[in-house]
GROMACS .gro file of C-alpha atoms in nm:
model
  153
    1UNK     CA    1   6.692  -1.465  17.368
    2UNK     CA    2   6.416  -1.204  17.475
    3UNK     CA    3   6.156  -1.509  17.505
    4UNK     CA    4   6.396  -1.757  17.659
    5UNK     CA    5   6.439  -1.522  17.958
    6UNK     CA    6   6.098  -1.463  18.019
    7UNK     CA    7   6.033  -1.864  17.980
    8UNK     CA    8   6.275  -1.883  18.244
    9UNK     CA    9   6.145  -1.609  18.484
   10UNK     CA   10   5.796  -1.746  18.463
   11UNK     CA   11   5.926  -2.082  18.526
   12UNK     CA   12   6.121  -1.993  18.835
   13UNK     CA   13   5.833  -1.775  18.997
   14UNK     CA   14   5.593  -2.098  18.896
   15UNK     CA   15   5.797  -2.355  19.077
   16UNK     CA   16   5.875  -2.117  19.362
   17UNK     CA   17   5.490  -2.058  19.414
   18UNK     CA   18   5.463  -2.430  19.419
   19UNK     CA   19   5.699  -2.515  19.679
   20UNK     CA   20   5.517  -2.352  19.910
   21UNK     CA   21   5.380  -2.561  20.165
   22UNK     CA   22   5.054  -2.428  20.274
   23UNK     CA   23   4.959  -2.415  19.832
   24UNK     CA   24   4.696  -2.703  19.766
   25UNK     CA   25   4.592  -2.548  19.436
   26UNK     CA   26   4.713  -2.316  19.191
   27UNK     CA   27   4.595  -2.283  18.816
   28UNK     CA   28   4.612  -2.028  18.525
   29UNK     CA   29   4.335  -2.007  18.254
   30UNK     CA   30   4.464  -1.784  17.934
   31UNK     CA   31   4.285  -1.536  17.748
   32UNK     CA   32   4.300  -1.384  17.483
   33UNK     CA   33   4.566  -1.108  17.497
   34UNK     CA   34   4.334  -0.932  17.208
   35UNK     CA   35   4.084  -0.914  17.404
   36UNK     CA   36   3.883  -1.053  17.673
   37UNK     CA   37   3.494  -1.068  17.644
   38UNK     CA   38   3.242  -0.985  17.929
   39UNK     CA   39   3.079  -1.322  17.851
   40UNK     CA   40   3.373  -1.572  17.861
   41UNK     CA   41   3.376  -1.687  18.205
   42UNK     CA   42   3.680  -1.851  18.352
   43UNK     CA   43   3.630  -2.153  18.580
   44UNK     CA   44   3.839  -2.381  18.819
   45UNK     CA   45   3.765  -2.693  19.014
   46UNK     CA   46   3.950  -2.729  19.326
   47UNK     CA   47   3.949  -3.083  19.410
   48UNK     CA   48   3.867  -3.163  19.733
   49UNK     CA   49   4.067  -3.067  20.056
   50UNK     CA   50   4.289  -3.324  20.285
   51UNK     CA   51   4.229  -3.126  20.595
   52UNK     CA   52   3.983  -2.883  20.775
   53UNK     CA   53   4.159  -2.506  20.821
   54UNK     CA   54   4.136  -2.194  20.697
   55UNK     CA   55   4.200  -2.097  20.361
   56UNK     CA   56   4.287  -1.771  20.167
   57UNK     CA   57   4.200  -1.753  19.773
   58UNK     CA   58   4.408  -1.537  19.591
   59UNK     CA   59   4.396  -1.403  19.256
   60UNK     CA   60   4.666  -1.402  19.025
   61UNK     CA   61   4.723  -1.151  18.723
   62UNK     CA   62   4.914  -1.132  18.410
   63UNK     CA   63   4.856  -0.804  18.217
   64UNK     CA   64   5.077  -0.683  17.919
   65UNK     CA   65   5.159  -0.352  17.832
   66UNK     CA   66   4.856  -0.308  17.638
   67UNK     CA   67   4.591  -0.284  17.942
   68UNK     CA   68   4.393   0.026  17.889
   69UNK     CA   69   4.300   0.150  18.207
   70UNK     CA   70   4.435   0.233  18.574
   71UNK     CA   71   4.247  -0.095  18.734
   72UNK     CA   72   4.048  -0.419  18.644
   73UNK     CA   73   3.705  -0.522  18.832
   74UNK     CA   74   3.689  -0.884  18.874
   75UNK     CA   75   3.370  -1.071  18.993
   76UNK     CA   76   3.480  -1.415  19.178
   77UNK     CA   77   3.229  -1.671  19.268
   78UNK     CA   78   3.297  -1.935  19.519
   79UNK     CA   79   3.111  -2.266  19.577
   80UNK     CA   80   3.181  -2.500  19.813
   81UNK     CA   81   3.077  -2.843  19.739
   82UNK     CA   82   2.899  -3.053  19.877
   83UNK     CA   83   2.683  -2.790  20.025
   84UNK     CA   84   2.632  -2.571  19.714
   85UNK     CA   85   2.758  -2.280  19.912
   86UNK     CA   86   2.791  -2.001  19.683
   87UNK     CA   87   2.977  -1.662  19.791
   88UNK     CA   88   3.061  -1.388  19.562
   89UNK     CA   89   3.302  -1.140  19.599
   90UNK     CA   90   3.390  -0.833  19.361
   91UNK     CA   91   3.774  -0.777  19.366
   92UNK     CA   92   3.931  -0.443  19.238
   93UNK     CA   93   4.245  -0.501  19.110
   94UNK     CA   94   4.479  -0.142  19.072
   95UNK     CA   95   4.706  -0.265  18.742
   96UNK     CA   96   4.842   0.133  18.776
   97UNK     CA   97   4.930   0.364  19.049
   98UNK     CA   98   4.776   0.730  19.034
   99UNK     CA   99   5.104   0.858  18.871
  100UNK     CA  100   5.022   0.586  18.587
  101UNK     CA  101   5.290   0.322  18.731
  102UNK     CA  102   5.263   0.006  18.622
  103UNK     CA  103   5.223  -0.169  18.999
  104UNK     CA  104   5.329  -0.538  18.906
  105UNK     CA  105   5.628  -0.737  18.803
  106UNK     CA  106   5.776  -0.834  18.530
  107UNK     CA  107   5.890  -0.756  18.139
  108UNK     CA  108   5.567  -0.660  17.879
  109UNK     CA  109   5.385  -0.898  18.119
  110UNK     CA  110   5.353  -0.783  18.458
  111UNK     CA  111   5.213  -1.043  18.712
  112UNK     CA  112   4.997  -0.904  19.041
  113UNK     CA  113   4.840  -1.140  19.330
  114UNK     CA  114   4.530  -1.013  19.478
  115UNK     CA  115   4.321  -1.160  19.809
  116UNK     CA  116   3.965  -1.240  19.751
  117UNK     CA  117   3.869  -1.431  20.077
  118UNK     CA  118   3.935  -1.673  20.357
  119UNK     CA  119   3.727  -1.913  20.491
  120UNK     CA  120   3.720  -2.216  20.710
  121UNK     CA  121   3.672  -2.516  20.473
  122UNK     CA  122   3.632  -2.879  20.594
  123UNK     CA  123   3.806  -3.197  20.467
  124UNK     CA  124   3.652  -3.342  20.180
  125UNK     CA  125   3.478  -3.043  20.080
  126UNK     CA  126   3.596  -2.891  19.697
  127UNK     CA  127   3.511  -2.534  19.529
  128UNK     CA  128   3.396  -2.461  19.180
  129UNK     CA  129   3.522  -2.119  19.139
  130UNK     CA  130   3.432  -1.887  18.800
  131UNK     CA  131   3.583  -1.536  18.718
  132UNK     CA  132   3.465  -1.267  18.458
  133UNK     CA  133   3.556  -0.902  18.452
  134UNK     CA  134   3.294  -0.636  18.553
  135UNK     CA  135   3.426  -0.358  18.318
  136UNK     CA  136   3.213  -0.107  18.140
  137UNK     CA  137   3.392  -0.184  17.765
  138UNK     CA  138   3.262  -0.512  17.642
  139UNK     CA  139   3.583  -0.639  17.535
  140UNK     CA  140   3.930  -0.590  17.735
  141UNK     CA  141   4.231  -0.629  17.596
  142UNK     CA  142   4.556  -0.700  17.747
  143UNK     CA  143   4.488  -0.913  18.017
  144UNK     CA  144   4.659  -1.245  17.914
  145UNK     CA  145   4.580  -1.487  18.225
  146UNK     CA  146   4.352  -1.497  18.495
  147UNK     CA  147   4.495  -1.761  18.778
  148UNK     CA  148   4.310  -1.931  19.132
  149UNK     CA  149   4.530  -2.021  19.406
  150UNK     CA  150   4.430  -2.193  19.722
  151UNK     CA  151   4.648  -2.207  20.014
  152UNK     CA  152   4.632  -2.377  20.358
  153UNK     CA  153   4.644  -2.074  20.669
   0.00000   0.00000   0.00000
């Protein structure tokens, strides 16, 4: 019962996130809940855009009860293709609040959204995007997804 609910809550927050109309990507990579290791870096390929505007990349979350510390430092690299344009940015995610909170929603998974950057991107161009955590420990556990999404200002 437990599991079907959460099936369905992740579901519903999935296909309202892509009825959005401005969302021209969105993708989750797993990890493993275990533990996540300073070398595995996640990537995503943004195919390339149908217009030129500006767009936000956001970060999406999903940590389980088993995260270890008050926040997670994320390094996010950005290139835009064709032009090889590479931009990093380091995003500091707070997973707790200072009274040891849990900030995000959800049951034994908690999902958080996080802004990493807006730019003005043309039509045609695409983005090769990798993330890896920037933690002092060499393994992290409890972070179960890591997701890109891509939306249309």
């Amino acid at each position: 019962m437990y599991l079907m609910r959460r099936l369905f809550y992740m579901s519903l927050f999935l296909l309202l996130a892509s009825c959005s109309g401005g969302t021209v990507y969105d993708h989750y990579n797993h990890t493993s809940v275990s533990g996540w290791d300073r070398g595995e870096v996640l990537s995503y390929e943004v195919p390339r855009l149908n217009k030129t505007s500006k767009y936000a990349t956001m970060l999406g979350l999903r940590v389980s009860e088993s995260y270890p510390f008050q926040s997670l430092t994320l390094i996010v690299e950005q290139t835009v293709l064709p032009e090889k344009k590479m931009k990093r940015d380091t995003v500091n995610c707070q997973i707790f609040d200072s009274q040891g909170k849990i900030k995000g929603q959800g049951i034994n998974y908690f999902q958080y959204h996080f802004l990493v950057s807006e730019a003005d991107l043309k039509q045609g161009d695409s983005l090769h995007i990798t993330v890896r955590h920037d933690m002092r420990r060499e393994i992290i556990p409890g972070i179960a997804d890591i997701g890109i999404q891509l939306s249309r200002q």
